[in-house]
mmCIF file of C-alpha atoms and ligand atoms in Angstrom:
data_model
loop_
_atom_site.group_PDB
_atom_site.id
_atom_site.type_symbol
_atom_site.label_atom_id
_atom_site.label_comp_id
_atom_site.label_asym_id
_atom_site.label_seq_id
_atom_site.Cartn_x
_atom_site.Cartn_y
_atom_site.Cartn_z
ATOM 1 C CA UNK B 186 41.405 31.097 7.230
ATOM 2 C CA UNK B 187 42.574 28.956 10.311
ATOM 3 C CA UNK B 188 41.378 24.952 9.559
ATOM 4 C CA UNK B 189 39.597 25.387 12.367
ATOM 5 C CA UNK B 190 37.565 28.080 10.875
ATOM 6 C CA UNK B 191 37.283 26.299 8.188
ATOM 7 C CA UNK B 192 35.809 23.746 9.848
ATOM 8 C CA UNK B 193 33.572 25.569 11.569
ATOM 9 C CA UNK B 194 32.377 26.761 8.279
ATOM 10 C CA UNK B 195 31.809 23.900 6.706
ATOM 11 C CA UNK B 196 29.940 22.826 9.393
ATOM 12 C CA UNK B 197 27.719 26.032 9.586
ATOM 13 C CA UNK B 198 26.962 24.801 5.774
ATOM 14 C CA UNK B 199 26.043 21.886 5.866
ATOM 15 C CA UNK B 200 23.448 22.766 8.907
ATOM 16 C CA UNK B 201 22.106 25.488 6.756
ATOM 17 C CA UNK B 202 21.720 22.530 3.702
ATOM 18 C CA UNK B 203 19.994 20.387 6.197
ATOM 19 C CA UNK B 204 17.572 23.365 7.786
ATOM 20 C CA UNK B 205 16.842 23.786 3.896
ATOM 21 C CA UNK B 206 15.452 20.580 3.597
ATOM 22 C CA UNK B 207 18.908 19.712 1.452
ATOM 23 C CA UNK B 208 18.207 15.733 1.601
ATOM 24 C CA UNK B 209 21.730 14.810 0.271
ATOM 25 C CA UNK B 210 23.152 16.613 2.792
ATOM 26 C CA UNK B 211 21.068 14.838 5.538
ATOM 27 C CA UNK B 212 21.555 11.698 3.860
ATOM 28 C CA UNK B 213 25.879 12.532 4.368
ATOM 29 C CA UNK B 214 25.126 13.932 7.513
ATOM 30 C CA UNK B 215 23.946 10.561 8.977
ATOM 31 C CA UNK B 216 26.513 8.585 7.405
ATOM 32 C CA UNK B 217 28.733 11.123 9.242
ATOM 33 C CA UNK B 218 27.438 10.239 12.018
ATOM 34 C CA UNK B 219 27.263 6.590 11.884
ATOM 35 C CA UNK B 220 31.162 6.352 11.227
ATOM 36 C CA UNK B 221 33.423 4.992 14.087
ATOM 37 C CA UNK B 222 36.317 7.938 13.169
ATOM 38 C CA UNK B 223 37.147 9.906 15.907
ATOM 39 C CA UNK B 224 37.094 12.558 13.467
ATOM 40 C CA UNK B 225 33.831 11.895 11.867
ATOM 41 C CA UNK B 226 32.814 11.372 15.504
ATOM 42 C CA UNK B 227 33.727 15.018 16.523
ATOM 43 C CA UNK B 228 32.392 16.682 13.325
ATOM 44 C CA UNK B 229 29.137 14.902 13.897
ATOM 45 C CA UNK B 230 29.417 16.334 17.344
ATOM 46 C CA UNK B 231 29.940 19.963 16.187
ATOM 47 C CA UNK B 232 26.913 19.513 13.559
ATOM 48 C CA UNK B 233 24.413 18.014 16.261
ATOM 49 C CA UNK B 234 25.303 20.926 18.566
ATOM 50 C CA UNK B 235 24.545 23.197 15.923
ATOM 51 C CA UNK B 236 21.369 21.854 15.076
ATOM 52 C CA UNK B 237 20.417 21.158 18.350
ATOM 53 C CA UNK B 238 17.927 24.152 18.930
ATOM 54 C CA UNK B 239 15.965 22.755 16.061
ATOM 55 C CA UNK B 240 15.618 19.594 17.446
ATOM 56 C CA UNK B 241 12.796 17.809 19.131
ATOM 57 C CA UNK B 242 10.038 19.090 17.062
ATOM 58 C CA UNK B 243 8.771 16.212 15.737
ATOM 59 C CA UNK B 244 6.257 13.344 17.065
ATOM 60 C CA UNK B 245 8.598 10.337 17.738
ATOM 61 C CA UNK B 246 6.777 6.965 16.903
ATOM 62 C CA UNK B 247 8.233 3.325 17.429
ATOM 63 C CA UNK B 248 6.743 0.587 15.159
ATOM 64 C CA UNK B 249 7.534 -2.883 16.118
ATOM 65 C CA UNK B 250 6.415 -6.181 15.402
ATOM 66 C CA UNK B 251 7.416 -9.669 14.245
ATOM 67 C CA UNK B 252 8.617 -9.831 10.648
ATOM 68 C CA UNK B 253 5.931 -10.476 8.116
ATOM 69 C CA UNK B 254 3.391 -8.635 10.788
ATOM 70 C CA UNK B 255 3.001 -5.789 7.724
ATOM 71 C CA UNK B 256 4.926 -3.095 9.588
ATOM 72 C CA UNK B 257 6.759 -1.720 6.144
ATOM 73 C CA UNK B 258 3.287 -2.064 4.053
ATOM 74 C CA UNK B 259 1.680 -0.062 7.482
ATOM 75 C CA UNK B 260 4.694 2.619 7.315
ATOM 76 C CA UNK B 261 4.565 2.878 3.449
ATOM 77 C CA UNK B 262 0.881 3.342 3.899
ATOM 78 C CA UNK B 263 0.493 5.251 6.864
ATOM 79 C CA UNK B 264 3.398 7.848 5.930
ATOM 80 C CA UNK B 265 1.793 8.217 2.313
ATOM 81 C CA UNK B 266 -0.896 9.227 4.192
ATOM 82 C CA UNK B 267 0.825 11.481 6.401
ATOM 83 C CA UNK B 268 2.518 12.674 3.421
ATOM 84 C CA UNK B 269 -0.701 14.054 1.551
ATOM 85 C CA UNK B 270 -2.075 15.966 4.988
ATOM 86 C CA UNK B 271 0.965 17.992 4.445
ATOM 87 C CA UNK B 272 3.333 16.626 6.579
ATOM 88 C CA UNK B 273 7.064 15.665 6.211
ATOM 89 C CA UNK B 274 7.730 11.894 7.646
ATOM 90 C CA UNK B 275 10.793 10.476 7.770
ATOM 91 C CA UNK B 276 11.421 6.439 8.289
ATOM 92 C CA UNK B 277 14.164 5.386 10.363
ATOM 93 C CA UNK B 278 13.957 1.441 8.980
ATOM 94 C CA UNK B 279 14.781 -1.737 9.129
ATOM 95 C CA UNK B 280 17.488 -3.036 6.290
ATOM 96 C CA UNK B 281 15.634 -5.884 4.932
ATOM 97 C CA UNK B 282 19.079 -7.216 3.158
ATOM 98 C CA UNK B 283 20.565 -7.674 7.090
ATOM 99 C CA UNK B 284 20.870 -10.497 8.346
ATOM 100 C CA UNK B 285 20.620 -9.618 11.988
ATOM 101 C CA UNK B 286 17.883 -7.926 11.486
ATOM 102 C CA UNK B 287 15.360 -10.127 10.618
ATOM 103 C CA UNK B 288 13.474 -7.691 8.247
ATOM 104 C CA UNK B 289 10.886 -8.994 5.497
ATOM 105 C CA UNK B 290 13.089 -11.214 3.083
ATOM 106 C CA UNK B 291 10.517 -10.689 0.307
ATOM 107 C CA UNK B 292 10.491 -7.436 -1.103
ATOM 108 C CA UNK B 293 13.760 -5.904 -0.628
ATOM 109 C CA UNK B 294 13.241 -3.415 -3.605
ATOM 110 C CA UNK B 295 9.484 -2.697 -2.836
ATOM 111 C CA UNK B 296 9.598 -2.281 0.647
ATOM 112 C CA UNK B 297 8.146 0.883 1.202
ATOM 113 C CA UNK B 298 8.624 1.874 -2.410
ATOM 114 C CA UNK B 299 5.603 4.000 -2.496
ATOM 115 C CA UNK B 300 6.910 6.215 0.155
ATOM 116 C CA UNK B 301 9.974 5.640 -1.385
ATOM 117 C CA UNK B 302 9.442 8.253 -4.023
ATOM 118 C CA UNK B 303 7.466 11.070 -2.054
ATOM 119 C CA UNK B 304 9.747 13.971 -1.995
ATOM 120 C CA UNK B 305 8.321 14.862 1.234
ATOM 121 C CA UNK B 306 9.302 10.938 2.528
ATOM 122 C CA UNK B 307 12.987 10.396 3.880
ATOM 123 C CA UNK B 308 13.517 6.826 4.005
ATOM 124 C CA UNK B 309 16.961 5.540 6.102
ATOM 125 C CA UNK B 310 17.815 1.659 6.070
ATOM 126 C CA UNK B 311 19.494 1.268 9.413
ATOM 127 C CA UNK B 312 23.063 -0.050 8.275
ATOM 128 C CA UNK B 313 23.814 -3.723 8.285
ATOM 129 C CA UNK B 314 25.812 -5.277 10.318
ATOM 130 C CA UNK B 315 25.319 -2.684 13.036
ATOM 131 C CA UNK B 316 21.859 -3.206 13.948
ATOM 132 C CA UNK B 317 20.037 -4.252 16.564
ATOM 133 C CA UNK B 318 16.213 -4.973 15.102
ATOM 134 C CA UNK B 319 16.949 -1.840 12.993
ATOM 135 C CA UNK B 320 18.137 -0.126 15.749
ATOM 136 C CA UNK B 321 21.656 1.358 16.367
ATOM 137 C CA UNK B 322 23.718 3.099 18.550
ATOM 138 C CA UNK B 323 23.123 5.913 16.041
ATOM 139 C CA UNK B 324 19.269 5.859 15.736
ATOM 140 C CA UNK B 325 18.804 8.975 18.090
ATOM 141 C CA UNK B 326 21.099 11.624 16.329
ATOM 142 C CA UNK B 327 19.613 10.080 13.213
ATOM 143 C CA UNK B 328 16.008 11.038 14.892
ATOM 144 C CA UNK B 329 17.892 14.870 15.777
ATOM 145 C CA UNK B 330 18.651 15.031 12.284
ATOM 146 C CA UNK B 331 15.448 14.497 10.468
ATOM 147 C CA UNK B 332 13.809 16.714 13.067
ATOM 148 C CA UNK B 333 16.395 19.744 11.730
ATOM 149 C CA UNK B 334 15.758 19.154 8.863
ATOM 150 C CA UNK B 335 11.875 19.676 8.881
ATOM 151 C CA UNK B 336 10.670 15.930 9.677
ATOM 152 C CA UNK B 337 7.509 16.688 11.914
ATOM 153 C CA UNK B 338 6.709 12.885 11.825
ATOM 154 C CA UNK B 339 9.830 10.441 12.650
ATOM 155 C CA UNK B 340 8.901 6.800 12.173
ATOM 156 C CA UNK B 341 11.023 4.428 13.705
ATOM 157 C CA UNK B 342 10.565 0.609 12.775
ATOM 158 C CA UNK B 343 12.175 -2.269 14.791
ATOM 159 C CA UNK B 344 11.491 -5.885 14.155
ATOM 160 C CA UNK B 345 11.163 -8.311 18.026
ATOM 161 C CA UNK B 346 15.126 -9.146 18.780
ATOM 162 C CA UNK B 347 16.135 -9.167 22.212
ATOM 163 C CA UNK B 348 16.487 -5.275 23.624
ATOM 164 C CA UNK B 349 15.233 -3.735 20.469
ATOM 165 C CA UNK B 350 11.812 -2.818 21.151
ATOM 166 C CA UNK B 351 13.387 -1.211 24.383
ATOM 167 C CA UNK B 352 15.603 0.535 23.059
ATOM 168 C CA UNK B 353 13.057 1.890 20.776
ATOM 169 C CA UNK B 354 10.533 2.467 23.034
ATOM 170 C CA UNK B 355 13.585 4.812 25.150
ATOM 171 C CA UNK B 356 14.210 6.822 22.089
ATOM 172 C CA UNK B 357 10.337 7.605 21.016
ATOM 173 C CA UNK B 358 7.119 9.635 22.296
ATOM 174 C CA UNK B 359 4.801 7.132 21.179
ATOM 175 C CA UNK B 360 5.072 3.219 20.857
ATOM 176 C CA UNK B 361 3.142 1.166 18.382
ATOM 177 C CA UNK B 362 3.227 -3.032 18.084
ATOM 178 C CA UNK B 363 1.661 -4.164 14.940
ATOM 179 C CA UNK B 364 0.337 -7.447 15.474
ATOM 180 C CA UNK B 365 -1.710 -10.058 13.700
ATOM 181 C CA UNK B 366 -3.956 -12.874 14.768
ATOM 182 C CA UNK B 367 -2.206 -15.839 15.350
ATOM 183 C CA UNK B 368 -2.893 -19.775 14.953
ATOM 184 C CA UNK B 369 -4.249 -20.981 18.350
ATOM 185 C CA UNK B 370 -3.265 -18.798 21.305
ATOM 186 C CA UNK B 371 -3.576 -15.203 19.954
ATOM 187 C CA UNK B 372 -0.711 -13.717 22.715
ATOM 188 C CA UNK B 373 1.791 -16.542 21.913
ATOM 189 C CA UNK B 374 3.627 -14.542 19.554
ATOM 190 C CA UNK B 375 4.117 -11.611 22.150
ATOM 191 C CA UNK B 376 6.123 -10.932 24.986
ATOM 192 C CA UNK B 377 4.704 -9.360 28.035
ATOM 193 C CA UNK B 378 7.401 -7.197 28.142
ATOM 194 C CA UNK B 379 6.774 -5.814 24.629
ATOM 195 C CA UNK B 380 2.827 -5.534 25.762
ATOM 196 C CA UNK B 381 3.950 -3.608 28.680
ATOM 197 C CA UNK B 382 5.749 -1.206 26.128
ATOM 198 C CA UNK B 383 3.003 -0.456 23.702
ATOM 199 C CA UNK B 384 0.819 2.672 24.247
ATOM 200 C CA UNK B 385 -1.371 1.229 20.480
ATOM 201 C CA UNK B 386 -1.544 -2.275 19.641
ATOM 202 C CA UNK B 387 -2.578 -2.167 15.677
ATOM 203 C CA UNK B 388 -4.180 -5.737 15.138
ATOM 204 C CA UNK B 389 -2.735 -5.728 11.338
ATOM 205 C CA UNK B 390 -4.257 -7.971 8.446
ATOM 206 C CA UNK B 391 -7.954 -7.538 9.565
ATOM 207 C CA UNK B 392 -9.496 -7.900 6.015
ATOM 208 C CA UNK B 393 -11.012 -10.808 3.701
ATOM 209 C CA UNK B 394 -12.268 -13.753 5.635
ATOM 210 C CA UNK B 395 -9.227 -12.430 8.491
ATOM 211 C CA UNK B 396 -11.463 -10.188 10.238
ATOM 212 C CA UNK B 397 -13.322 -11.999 12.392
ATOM 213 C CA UNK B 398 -10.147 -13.640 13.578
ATOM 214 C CA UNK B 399 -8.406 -10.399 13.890
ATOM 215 C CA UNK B 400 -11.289 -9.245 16.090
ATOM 216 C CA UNK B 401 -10.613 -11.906 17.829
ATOM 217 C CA UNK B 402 -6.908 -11.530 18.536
ATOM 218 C CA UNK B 403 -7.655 -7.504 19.586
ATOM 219 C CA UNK B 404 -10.385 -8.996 22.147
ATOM 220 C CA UNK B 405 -7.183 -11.132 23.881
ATOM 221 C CA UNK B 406 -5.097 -8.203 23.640
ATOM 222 C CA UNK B 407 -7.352 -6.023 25.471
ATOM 223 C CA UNK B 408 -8.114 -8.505 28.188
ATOM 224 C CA UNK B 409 -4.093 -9.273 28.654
ATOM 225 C CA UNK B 410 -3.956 -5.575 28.687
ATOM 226 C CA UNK B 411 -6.508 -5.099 31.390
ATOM 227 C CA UNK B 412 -4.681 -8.010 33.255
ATOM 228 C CA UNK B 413 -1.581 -6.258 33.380
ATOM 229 C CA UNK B 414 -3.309 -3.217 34.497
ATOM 230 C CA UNK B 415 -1.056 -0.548 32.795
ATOM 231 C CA UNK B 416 -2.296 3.292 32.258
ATOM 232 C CA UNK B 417 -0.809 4.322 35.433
ATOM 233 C CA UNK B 418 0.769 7.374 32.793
ATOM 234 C CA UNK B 419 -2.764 8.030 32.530
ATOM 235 C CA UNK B 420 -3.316 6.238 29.001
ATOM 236 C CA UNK B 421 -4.653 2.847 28.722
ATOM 237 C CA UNK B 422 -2.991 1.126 26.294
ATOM 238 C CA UNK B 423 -5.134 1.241 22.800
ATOM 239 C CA UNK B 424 -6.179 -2.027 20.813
ATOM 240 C CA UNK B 425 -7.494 -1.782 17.491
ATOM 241 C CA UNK B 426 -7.492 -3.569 13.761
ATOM 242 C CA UNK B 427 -6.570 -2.579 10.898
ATOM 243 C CA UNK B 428 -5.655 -3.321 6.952
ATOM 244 C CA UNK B 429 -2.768 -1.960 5.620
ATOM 245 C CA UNK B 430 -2.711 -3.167 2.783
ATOM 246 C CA UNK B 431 -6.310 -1.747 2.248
ATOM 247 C CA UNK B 432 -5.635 1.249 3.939
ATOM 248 C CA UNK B 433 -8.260 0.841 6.294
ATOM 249 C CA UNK B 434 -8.300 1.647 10.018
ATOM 250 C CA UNK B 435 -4.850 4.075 9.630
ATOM 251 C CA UNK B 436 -6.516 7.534 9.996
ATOM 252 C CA UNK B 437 -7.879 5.792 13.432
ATOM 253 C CA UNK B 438 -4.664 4.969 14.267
ATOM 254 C CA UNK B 439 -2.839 7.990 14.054
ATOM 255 C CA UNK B 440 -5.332 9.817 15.324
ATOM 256 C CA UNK B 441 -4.601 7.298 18.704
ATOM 257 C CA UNK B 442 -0.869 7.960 17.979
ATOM 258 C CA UNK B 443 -2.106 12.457 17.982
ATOM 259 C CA UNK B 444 -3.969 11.695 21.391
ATOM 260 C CA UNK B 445 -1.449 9.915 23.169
ATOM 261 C CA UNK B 446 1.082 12.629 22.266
ATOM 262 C CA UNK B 447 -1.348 15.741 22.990
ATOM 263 C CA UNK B 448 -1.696 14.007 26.474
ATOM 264 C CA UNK B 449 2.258 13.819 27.658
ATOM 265 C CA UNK B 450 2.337 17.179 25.947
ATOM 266 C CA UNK B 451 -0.262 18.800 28.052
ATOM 267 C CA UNK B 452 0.818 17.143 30.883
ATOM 268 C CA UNK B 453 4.422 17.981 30.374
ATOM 269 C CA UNK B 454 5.099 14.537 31.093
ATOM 270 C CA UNK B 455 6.522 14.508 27.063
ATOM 271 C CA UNK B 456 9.269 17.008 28.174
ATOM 272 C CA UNK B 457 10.335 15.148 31.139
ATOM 273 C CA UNK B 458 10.435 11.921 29.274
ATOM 274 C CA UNK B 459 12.518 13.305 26.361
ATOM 275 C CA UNK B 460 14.578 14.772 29.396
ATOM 276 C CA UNK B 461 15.016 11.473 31.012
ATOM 277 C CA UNK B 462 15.614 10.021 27.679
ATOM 278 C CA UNK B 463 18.894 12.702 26.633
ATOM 279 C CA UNK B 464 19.923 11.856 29.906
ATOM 280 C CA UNK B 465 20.016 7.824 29.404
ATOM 281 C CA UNK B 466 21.625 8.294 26.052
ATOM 282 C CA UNK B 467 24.428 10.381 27.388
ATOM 283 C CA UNK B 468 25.033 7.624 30.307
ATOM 284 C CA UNK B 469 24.984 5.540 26.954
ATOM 285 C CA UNK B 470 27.222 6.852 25.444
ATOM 286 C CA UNK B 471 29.714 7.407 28.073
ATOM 287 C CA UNK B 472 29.685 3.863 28.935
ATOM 288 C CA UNK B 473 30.421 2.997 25.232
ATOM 289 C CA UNK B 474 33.141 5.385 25.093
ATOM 290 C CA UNK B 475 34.970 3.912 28.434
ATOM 291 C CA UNK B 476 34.258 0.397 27.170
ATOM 292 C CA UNK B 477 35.844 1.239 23.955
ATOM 293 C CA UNK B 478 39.290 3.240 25.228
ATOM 294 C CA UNK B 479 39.653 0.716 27.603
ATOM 295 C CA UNK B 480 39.406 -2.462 25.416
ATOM 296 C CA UNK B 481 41.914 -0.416 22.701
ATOM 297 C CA UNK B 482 44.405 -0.449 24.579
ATOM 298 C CA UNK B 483 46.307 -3.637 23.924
ATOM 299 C CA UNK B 484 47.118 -4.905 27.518
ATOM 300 C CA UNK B 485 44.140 -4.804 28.723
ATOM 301 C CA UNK B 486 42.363 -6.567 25.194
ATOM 302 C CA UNK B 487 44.640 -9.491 26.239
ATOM 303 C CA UNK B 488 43.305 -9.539 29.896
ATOM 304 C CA UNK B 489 39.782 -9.260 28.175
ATOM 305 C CA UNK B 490 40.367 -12.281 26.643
ATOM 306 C CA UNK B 491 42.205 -14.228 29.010
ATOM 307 C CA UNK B 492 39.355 -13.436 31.957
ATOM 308 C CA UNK B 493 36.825 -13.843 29.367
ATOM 309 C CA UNK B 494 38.500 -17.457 28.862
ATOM 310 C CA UNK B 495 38.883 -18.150 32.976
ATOM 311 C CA UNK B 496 34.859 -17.331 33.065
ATOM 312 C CA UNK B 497 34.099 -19.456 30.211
ATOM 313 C CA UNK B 498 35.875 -22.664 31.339
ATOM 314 C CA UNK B 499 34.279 -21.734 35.213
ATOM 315 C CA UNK B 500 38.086 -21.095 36.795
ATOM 316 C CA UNK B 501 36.701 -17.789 37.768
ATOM 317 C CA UNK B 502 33.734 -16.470 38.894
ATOM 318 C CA UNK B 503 32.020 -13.355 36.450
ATOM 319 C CA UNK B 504 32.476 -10.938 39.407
ATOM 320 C CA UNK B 505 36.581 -11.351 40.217
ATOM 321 C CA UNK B 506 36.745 -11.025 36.767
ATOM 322 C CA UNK B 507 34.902 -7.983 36.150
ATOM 323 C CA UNK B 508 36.933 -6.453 39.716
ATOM 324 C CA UNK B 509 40.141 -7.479 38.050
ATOM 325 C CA UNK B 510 39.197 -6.149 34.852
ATOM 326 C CA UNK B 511 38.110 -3.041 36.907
ATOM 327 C CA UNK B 512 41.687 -2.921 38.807
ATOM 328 C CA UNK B 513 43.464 -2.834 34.817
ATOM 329 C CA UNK B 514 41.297 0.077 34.300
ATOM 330 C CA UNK B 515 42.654 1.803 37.531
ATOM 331 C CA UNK B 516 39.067 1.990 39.042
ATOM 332 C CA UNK B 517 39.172 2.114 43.051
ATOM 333 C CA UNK B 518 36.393 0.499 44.642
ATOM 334 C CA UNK B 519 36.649 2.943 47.511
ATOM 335 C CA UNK B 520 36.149 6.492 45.601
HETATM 336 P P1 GDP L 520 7.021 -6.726 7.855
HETATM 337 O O1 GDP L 520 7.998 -7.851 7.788
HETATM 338 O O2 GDP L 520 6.431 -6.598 9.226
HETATM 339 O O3 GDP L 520 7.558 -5.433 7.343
HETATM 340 O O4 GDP L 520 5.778 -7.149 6.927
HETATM 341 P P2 GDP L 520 5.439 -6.712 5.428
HETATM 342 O O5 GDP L 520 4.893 -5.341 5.385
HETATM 343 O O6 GDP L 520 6.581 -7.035 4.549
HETATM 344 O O7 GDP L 520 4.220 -7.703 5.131
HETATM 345 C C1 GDP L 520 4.364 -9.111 5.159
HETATM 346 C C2 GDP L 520 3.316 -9.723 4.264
HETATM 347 O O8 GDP L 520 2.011 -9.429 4.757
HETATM 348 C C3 GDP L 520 3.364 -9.186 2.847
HETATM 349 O O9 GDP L 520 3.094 -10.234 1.957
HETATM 350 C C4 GDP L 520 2.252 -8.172 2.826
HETATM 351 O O10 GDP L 520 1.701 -7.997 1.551
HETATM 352 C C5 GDP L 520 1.246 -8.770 3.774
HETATM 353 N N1 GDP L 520 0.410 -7.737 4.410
HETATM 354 C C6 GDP L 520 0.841 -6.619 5.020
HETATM 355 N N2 GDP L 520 -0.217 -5.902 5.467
HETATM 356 C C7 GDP L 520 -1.321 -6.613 5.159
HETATM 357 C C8 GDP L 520 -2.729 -6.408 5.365
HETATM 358 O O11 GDP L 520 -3.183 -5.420 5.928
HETATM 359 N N3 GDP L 520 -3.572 -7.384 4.911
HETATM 360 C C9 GDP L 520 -3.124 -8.498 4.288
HETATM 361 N N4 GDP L 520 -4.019 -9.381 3.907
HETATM 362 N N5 GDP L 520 -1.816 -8.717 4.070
HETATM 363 C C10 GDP L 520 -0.922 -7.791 4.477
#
């Protein structure tokens, strides 16, 4: 056989393990496609394109929140849940032991364990280093695999740094910020922008003498909701508490997370999203892939650096650096 077939055999394998439910092979599969290779890089390519038909099956949900808000005690809890109604939930999470990513420092082994050890649980640290919030340039064909390989829930967790909860929210079908009541001002701790995100806002910790004050904090949240006057996708963003650690107020919550999907579903709106969504990601990656060949080469690194320095020290303004930077790259303003 030609390499080439070869290849193409080996790929045709591994997205038969994956269909199978083969969780090593998922498990190399993403690590295939995290790597920077150029080779990795097309074999991922080839295996996504394979799998692609059996993609987009699953519901997509973003969990964000501050660090110690409970979101891995909620997704170890909610996806055990998930788990014994049958279905298969994957967890697309935050790698406590990076440093960037601000996850729970307590707990590193026990995070999620539970879940942890369901067969019907896939658990994926989002590597270190690489991470926005738990998010990476990788977290979609991450999301593509799980769905191929018979995920029907994909959880994706992303702690409150900078563009994460964005980027999340781009990627997903339904958005969730856990929150918990705060000292003093209940909202301080949230961004608008990250309320304007949220389709659920789970009010976490509402148990023991917390209730009341977690009641509280979901009455502010509604208001500053109703301020903002979102729900002009026809949903009105959702408050409500819950315990996670007791397990209470979860089944209400997903059944809020089932609605809100159901409802883009129905009104197709979920297939133009997702559509809009593809297309972003390709713009994406295009843009990384022009910023990348163009800083590899070595002149134009050294320009990089040098305009970076002229823009730094204010000897040139951001925008004749960026057109001369543009001119290296042989980019006509004109075309
Ligand atoms: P994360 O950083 O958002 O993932 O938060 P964790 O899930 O690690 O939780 C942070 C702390 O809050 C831990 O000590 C948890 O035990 C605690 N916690 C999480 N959920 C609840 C809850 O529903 N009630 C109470 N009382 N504590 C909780």
């Amino acid at each position: 056989m030609s390499d080439a077939a070869t290849s193409k055999r080996a790929v045709e394998q591994t997205a038969e393990a994956i269909r199978a439910g083969d969780r090593v092979a998922l498990a190399r599969a993403i690590t295939l496609v995290e790597s920077a290779k150029p080779e990795d890089q097309e074999a991922a390519q080839t295996l996504l394109e394979t799998l692609l038909p059996h993609t987009g099956t699953s519901i997509r949900v973003g969990i964000s929140g501050v660090p110690g808000a409970g979101k891995s005690t909620l997704i170890d809890q909610l996806g055990l849940n998930l788990v014994a109604q049958g279905h298969k939930v994957a967890v697309l999470a935050v790698d406590p032991t990076s440093s960037r990513s601000g996850g729970s420092i307590l707990g590193d082994k026990t995070r999620m364990g539970r879940l942890a050890s369901e067969p019907s649980a896939f658990i994926r640290p989002s590597p270190a280093g690489d991470s926005l919030g738990g998010v990476t340039k990788t977290t979609r064909e991450t999301i593509a695999l799980a769905e191929a390989a018979g995920y029907d829930v994909v959880l994706v967790e992303t702690v409150g740094v900078g563009q994460s909860e964005t980027a999340v929210s781009n990627m997903v079908d339904v958005f969730v910020v856990v929150a918990i009541a705060g000292a003093g001002d209940e909202l301080q701790g949230i961004k608008r922008g990250l309320l304007e995100l949220a389709d659920i806002i789970a009010v976490n910790k509402a148990d023991g003498d917390n209730v009341e004050r977690a009641n509280r904090a979901a009455m502010e949240y509604k208001t500053a909701l109703h301020i903002l006057a979102s729900g002009q996708s026809g949903w009105d963003p959702q408050v409500l508490t819950l315990s996670a650690r007791d397990n209470r107020g979860l089944d209400a919550l997903w059944q809020k997370v089932g609605e809100r999907h159901a409802g883009l579903k129905t009104s197709g709106a979920l297939a133009a999203r997702r559509a809009d969504q593809a297309v972003s990601w390709m713009r994406e990656i295009f843009d990384q892939r022009l910023l990348a060949a163009f800083k590899g080469g070595r002149r134009a690194a050294r320009h990089w650096r040098e305009l970076e320095d002229k823009v730094r020290a204010g000897a040139m303004t951001a925008g004749a650096a960026a057109e001369e930077l543009g001119r290296l790259a042989g980019l006509k303003n004109s075309d």
